[in-house]
Coordinates of C-alpha atoms in Angstrom, one line a residue:
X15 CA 20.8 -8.1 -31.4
X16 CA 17.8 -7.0 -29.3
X17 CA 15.3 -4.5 -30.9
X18 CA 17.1 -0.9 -31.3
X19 CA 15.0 1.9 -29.4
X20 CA 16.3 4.8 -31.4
X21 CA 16.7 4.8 -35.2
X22 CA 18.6 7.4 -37.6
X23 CA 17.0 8.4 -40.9
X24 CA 18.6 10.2 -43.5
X25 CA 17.1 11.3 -46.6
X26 CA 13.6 11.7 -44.8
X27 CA 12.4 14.1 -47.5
X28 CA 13.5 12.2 -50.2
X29 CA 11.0 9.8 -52.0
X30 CA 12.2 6.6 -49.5
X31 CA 12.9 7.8 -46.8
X32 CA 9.5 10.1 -46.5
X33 CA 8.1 7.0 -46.3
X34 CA 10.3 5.5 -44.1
X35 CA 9.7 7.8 -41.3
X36 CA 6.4 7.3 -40.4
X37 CA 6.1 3.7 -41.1
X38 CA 8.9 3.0 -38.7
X39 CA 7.1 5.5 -36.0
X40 CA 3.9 3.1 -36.6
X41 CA 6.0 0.0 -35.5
X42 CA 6.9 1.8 -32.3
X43 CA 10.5 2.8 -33.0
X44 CA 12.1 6.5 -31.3
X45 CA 13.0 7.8 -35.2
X46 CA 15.2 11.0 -35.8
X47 CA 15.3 12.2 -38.7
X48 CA 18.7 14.1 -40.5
X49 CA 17.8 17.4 -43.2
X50 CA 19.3 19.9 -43.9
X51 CA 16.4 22.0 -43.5
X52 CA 14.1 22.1 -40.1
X53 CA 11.4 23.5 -42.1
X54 CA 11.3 20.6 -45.2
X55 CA 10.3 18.3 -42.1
X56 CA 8.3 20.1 -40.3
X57 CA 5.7 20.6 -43.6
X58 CA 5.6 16.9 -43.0
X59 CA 2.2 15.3 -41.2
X60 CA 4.2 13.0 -39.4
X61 CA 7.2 16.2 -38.3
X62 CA 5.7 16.3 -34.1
X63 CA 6.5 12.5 -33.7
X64 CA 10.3 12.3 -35.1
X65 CA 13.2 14.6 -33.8
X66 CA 14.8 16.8 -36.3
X67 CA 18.8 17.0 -36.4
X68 CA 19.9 19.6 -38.5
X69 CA 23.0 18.2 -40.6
X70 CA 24.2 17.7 -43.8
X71 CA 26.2 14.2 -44.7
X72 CA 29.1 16.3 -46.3
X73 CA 29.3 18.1 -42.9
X74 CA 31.0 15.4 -40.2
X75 CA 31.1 18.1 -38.0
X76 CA 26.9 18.5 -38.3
X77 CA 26.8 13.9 -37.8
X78 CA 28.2 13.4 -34.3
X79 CA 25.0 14.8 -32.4
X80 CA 22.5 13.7 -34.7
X81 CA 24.1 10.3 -33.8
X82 CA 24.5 10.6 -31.0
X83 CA 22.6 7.3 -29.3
X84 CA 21.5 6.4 -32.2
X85 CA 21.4 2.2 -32.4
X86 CA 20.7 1.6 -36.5
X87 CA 20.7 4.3 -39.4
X88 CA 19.4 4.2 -42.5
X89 CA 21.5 5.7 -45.0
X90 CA 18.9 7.0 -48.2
X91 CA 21.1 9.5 -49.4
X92 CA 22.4 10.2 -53.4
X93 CA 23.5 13.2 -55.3
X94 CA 22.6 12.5 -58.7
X95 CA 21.1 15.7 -58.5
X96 CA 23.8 17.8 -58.4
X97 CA 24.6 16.4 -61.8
X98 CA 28.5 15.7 -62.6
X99 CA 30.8 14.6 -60.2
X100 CA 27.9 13.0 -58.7
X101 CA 30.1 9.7 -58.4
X102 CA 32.5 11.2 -55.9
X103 CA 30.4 13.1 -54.0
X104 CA 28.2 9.9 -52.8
X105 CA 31.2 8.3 -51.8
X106 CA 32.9 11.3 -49.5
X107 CA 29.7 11.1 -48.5
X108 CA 29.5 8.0 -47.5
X109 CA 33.1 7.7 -45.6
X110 CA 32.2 10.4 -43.3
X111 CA 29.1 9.1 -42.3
X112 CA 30.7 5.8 -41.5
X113 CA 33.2 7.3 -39.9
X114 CA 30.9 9.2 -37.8
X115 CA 28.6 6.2 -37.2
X116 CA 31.9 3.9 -36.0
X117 CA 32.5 6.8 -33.7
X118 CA 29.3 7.2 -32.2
X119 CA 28.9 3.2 -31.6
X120 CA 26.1 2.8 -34.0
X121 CA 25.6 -1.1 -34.3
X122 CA 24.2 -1.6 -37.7
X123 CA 23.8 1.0 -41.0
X124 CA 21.0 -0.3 -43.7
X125 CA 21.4 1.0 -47.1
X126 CA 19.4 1.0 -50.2
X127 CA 21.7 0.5 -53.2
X128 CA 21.1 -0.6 -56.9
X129 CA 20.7 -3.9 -58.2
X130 CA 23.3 -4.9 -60.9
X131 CA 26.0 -7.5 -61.6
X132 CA 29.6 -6.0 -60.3
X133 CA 31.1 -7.6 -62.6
X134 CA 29.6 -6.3 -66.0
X135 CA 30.3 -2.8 -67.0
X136 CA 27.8 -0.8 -64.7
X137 CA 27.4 2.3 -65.8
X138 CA 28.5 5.1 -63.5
X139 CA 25.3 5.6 -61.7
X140 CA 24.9 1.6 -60.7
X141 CA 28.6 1.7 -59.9
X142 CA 28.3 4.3 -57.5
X143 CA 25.5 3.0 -55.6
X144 CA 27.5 0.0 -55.3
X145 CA 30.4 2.4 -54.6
X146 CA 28.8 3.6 -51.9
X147 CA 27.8 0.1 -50.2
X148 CA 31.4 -0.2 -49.8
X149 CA 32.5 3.0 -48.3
X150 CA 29.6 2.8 -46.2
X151 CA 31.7 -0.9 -44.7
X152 CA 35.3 0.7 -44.1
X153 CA 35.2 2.0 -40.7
X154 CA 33.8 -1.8 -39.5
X155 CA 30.0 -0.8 -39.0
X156 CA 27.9 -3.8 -40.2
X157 CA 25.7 -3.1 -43.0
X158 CA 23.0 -4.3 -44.8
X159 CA 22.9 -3.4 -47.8
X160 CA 19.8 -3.6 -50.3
X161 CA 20.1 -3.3 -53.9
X162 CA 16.6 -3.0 -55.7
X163 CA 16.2 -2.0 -59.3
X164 CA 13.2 0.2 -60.5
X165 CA 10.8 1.0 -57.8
X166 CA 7.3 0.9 -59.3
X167 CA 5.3 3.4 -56.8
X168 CA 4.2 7.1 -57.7
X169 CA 7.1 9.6 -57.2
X170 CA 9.6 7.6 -58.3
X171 CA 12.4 9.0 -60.7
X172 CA 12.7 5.4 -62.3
X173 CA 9.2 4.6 -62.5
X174 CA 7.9 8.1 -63.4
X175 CA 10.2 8.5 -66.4
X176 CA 8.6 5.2 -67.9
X177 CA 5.3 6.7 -66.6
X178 CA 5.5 10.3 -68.3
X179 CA 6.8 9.0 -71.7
X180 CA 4.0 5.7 -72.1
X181 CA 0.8 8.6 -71.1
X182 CA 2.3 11.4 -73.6
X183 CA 3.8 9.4 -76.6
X184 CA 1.7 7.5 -78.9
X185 CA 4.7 6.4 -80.7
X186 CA 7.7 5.9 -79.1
X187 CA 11.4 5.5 -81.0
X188 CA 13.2 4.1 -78.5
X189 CA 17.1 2.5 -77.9
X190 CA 18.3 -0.9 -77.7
X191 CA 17.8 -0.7 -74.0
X192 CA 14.1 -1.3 -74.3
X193 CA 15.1 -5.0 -74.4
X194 CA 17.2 -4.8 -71.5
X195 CA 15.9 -6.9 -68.4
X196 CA 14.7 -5.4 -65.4
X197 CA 12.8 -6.7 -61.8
X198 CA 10.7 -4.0 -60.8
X199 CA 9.9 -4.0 -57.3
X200 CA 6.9 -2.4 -56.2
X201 CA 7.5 0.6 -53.4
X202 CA 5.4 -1.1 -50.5
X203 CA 7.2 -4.4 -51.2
X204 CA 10.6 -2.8 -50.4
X205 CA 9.6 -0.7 -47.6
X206 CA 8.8 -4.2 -45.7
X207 CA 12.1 -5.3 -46.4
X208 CA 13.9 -2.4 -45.4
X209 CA 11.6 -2.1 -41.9
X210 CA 12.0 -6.2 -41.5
X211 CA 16.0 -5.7 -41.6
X212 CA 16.1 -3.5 -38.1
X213 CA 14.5 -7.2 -36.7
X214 CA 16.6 -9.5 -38.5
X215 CA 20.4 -9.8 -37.2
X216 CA 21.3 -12.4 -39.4
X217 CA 21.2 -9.2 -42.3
X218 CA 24.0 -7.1 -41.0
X219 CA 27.0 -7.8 -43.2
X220 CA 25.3 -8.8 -46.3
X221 CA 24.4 -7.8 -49.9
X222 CA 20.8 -9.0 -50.0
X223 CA 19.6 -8.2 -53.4
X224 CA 15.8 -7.5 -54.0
X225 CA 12.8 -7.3 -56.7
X226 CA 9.3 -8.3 -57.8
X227 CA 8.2 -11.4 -59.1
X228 CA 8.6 -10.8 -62.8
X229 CA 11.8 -10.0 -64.6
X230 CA 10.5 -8.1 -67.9
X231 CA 12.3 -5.8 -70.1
X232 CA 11.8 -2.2 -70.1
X233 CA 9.6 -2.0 -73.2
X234 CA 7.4 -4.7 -71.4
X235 CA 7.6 -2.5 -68.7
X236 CA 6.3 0.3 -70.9
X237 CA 4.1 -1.8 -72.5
X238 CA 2.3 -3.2 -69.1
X239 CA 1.6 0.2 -67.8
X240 CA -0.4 1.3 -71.4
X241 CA -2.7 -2.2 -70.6
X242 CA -3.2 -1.1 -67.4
X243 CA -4.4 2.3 -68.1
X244 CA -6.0 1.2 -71.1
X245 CA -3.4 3.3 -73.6
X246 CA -2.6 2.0 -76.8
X247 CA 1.2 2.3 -77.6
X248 CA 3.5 1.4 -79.7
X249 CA 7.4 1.0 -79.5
X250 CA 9.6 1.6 -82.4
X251 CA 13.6 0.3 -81.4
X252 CA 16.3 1.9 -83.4
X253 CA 19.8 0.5 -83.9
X254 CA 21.3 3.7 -82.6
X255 CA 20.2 6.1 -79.8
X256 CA 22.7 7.3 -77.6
X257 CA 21.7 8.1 -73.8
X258 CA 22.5 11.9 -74.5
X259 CA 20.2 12.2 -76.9
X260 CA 17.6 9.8 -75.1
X261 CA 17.7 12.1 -71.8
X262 CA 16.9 15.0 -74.0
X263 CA 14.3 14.0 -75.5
X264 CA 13.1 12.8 -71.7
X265 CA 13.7 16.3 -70.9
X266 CA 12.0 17.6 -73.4
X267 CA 8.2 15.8 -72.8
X268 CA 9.2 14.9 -69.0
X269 CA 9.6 16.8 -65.6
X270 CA 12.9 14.9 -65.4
X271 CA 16.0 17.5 -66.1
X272 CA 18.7 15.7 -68.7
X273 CA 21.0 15.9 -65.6
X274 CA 19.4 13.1 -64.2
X275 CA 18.0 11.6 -67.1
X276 CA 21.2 10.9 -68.7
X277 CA 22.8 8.5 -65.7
X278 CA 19.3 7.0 -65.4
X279 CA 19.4 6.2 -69.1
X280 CA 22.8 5.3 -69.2
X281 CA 22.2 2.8 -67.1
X282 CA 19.4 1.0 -68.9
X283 CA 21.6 -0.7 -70.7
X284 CA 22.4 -2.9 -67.9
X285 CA 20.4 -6.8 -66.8
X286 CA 19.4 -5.6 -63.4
X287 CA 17.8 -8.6 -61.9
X288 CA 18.7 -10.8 -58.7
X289 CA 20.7 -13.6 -58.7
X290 CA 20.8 -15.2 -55.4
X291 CA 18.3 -15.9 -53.4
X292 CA 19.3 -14.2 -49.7
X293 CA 16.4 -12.1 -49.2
X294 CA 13.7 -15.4 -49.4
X295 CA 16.1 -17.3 -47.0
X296 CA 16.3 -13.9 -45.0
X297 CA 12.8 -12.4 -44.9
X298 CA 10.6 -15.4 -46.0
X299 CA 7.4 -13.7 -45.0
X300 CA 8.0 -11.5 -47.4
X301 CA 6.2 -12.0 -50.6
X302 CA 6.7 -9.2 -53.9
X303 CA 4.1 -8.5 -55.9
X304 CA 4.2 -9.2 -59.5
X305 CA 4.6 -6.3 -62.0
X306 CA 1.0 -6.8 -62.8
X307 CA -0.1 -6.8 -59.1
X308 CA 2.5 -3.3 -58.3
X309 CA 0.8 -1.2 -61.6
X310 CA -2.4 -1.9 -59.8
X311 CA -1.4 -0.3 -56.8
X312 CA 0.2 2.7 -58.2
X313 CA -2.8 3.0 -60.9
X314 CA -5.2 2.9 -57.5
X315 CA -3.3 5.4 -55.7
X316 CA -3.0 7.6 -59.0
X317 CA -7.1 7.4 -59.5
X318 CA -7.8 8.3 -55.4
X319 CA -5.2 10.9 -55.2
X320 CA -3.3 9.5 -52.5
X321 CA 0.1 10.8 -53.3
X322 CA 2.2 11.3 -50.3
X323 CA 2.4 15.4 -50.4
X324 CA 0.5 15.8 -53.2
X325 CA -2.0 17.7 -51.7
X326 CA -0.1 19.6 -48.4
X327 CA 2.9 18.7 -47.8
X328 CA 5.5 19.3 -51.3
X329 CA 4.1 23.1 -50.8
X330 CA 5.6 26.2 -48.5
X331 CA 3.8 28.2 -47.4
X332 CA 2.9 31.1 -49.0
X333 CA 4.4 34.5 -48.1
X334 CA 1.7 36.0 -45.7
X335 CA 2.5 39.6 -47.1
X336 CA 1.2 38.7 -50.7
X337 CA -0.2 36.0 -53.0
X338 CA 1.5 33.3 -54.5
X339 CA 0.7 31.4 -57.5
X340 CA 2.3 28.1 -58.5
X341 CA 1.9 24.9 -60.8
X342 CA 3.9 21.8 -61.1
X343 CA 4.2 18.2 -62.1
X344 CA 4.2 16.1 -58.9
X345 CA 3.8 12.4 -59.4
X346 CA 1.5 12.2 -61.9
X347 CA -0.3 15.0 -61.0
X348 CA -0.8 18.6 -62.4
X349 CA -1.0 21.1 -59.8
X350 CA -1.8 24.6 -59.5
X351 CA -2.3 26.0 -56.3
X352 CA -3.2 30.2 -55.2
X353 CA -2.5 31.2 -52.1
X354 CA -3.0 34.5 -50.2
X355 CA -3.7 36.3 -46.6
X356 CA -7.2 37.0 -45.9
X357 CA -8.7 39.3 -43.1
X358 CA -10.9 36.9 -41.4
X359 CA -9.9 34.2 -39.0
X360 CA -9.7 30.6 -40.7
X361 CA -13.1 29.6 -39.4
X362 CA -14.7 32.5 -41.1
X363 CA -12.8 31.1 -44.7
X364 CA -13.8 27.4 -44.4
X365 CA -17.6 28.6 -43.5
X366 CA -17.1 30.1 -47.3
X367 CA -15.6 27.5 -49.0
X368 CA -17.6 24.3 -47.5
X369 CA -20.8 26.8 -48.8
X370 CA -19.9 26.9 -52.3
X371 CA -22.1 25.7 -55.1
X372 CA -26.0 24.3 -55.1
X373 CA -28.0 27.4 -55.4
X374 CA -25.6 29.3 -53.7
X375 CA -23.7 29.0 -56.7
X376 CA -19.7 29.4 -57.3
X377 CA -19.2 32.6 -56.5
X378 CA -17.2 33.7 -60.0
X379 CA -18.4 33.3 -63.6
X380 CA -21.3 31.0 -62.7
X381 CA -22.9 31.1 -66.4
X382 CA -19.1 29.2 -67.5
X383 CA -19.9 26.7 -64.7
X384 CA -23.5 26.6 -66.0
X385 CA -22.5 25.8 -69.3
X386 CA -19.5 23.1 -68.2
X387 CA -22.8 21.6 -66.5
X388 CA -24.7 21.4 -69.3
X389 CA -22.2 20.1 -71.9
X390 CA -21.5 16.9 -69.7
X391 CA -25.2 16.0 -69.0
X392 CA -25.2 16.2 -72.7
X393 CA -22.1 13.6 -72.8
X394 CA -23.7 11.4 -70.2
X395 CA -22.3 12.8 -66.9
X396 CA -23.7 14.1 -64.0
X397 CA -24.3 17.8 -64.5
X398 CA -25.1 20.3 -61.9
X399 CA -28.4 19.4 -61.5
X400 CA -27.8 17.6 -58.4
X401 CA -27.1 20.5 -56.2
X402 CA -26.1 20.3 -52.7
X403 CA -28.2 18.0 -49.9
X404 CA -28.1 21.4 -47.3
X405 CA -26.9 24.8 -48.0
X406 CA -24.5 25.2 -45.0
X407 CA -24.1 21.8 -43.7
X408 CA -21.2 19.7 -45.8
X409 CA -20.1 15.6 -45.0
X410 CA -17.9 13.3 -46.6
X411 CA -19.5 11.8 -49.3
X412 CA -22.0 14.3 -50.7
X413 CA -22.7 14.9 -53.7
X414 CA -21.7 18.6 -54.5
X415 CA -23.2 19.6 -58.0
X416 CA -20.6 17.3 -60.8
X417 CA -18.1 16.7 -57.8
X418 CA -17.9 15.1 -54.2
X419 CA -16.8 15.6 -51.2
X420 CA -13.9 13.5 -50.7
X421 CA -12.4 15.1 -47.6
X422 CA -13.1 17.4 -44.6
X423 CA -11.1 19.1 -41.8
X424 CA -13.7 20.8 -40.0
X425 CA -12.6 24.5 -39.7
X426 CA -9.6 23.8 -41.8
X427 CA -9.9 22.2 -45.9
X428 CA -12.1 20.3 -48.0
X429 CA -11.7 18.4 -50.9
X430 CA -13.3 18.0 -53.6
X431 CA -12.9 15.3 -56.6
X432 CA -15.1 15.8 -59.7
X433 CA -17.7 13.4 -61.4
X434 CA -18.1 15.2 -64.6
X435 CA -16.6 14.1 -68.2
X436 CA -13.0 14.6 -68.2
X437 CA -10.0 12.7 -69.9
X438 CA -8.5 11.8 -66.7
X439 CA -9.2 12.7 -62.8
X440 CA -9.6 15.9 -61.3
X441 CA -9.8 17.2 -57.7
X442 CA -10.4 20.9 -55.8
X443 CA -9.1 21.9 -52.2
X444 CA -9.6 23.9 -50.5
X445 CA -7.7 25.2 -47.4
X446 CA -7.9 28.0 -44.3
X447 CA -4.4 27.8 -42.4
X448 CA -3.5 29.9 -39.6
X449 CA -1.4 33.6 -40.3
X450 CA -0.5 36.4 -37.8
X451 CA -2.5 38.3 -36.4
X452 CA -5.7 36.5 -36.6
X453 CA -6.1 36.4 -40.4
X454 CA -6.1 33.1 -42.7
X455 CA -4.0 32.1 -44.9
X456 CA -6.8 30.5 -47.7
X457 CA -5.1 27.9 -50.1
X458 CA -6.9 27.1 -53.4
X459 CA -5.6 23.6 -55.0
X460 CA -6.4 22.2 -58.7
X461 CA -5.1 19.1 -59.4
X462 CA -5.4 17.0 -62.5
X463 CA -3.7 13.4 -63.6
X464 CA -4.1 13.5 -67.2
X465 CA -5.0 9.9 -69.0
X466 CA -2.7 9.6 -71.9
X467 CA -2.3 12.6 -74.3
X468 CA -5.3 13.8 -74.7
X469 CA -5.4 14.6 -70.9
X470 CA -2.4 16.9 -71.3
X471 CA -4.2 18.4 -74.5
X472 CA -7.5 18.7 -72.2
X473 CA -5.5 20.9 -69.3
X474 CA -3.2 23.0 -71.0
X475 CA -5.7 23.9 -73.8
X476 CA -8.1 24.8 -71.0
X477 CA -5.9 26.1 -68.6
X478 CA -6.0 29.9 -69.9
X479 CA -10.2 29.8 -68.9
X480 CA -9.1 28.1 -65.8
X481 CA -6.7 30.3 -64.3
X482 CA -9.0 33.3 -64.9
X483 CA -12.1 31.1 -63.1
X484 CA -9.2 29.9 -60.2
X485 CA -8.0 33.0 -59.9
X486 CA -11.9 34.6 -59.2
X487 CA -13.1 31.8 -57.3
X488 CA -10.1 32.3 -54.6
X489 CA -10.5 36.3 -54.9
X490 CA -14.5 36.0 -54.6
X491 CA -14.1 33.7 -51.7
X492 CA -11.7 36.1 -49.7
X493 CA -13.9 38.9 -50.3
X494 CA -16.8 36.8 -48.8
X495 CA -15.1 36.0 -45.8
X496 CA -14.2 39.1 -44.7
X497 CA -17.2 40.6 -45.2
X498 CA -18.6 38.0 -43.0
X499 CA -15.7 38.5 -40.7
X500 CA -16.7 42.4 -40.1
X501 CA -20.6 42.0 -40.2
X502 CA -19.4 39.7 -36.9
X503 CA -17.6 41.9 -35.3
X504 CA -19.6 44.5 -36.4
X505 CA -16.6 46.6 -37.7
X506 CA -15.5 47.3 -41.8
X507 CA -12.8 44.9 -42.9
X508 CA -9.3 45.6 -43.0
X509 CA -7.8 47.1 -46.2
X510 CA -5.4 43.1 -46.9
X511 CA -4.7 43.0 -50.3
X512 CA -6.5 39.9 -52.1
X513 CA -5.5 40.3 -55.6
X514 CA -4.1 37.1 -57.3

């Protein structure tokens, strides 16, 4: 099978297949994309080098032009979301996308399935992955199908929910299932097998079943991640817990709704590990980390903030009539974000924000900043007293009073990640997007991953000073800007709202 020039993703906003997209555009592959939403993509960095199809899976009617020339698919598609009846759904799902791909002559479909033995009682959530696998193969397109256990990366459902509980429980009462075996595969480890399959023939048709290293249970699991972040824990099993009640109380001191906790949970009580060895004889330059080796990776992502749409793209974009104010859990990471149209062009906002602190100052409630400086020099941190190097001019890797700079777009954001005292990491964007009519759009980002409890005690204990601080810092900057704005044109500002 020679090399296929154009390549069919589905699910490229999900946590895969968002991934997928731009890796397989690095390797030189012609990628389309399916969504059901143009503008979900398009708020993706790597949108201007895929094509977009508009479609939905349920929708045959939507599949025959978006694969239409299409050589290999990748089918990263699930409704567990939609809660019950979940089962069904994936697998009419399924039929008409095989059907469609049979039509269309698509040579090969590669799916990502779960890892589990078919011939124990899976519960319904394994089965129907494995359900799926099989609809996917009924209208005679060969597929290669991957089944992979958790996936250890930041973002993932799996991972997260064992992430979430082991940083904000202490104590933990937890199920029988926390001696349940698992092979965690770490997220970079199964991207390269599911990129290595569009150059491997000898895949199509076959069940190749993938995971890390180790097999551990899910208490070691738990257990592993509180060593590597330097948490002590403690797991207290109990004879009877049932997944109902476990999912609730995920819901309860997770993100993760009990409509998706509760199949997730349910199926903890299955061995998922491999048992043949296809993938080694099928990829042997492929070579999975250990658990050990995939916590590091996530940990190291988690402490530099690179979290794939953490910072730009899991946002909209804020209704250029009015501001917006929003905050929410995204992989790990507290985020609150202000946005709101400002009467200045975007140069005019980043000159403003890129001049912020040093003697300058932060523009809003300078003696609470004074005093935030003053109680971590006293804890051994760095203080404000190291100012800025230049009042106007800003580069990667200054040192801006307790932060530094992390990251610049001239004319367009900056980032900030902070030095001083905190129980976990902290960062502060800022960013001047383009609106109509020559205004700016200015977008003000706090972001926070928490270290263990008393990081979540630390933010949300805080939080009422620092929404009233956010809040004037993005009002004081909009105000500066468009005064600046009509000193330059030598005209009074507009009358654009900047309350927030």
């Amino acid at each position: 099978m020679e090399k296929p020039h154009k390549i069919l993703v589905t699910g490229a906003t999900g946590y895969i297949g968002g991934r997928l997209a731009p890796r397989l555009v690095r390797e030189g592959y012609g990628v389309r994309v399916l969504a059901r939403s143009r503008g979900r993509v398009e708020a993706r960095p790597w949108a201007r080098d895929v094509e977009i199809a508009i479609g939905d899976v349920l929708d045959p009617a939507t599949l025959a032009p978006a694969l239409e020339g299409v050589d290999c698919a990748y089918y990263l598609v699930h409704s567990m979301a939609k809660g019950h009846g979940f089962r069904d759904t994936d697998i009419r799902a399924a039929r008409a996308f095989a059907e469609s791909a049979q039509r269309a002559g698509v040579r090969r479909i590669v799916y990502l399935g779960g890892l589990g033995d078919p011939g124990a009682r899976l519960s319904e959530h394994l089965r129907s992955r494995q359900e799926t696998g099989d609809a996917l193969r009924e209208d005679g397109v060969p597929v290669t199908e991957f089944r992979a256990a958790v996936i250890v990366g930041a973002g993932s459902i799996s991972f997260e929910m064992v992430r979430y509980l082991v940083e904000r429980l202490p104590v933990m009462v937890c199920p029988r299932w926390i001696y349940s075996r698992v092979q965690p595969i770490a997220v970079g480890d199964l991207l390269d097998y599911l990129a290595a399959a569009l150059g491997c023939p000898a895949s199509a048709g076959r069940v190749v079943e993938i995971g890390g290293r180790d097999v551990v249970t899910y208490g070691g699991m738990m257990l592993g991640y509180a060593r590597a972040r330097g948490l002590r824990r403690l797991l207290l099993p109990v004879p009877v817990l049932t997944p109902r009640l476990s999912s609730y109380w995920v819901h309860l001191v997770t993100p993760i709704p009990a409509s998706i906790g509760s199949p997730l949970i349910d199926g903890l009580r299955n061995d998922v590990v491999v048992r043949d060895n296809a993938a080694v004889e099928l990829f042997p330059g492929i070579r999975p980390l250990d658990y050990e080796g995939a916590l590091a990776a996530v940990i190291e992502d988690l402490e530099q903030g690179r979290i794939d749409t953490s910072w730009s793209d899991a946002h909209g974009r804020a209704h250029p009539s009015g501001p917006e104010v929003r905050m929410e859990t995204q992989a790990g990471m507290i985020l609150e974000r202000r946005a709101l149209r400002v009467a200045a062009p975007p140069e005019a906002v980043y000159r403003v924000f890129t001049g912020i602190g040093g003697r300058r100052g932060w523009y809003f409630a300078n003696w609470l900043w004074r005093m935030r400086g003053m109680i971590d020099r006293v804890i051994g941190g760095a203080g404000l007293r190291r100012g800025r190097r230049h009042p106007d001019d800003l580069r990667v890797g200054d040192a801006l009073d307790f932060w530094r700079v992390e990251a610049l777009e001239p004319g367009r954001s900056m980032r900030l990640r902070a030095e001083m005292k905190t129980p976990g990491r902290a960062w502060l964007q800022y960013e001047a997007l383009d609106a109509p009519d020559g205004a700016a759009e200015l977008v003000q980002t706090a972001a926070f991953t928490p270290r263990g409890l008393m990081g979540l005690v630390y933010w949300y204990a805080l939080y009422p000073v620092h929404a009233w601080i956010f809040r004037g810092m993005v009002r004081a900057i909009a105000r500066r800007a468009e005064r600046g704005a009509a000193v330059s044109s030598g005209t009074a500002s507009g009358g654009l709202g900047v309350s927030c």
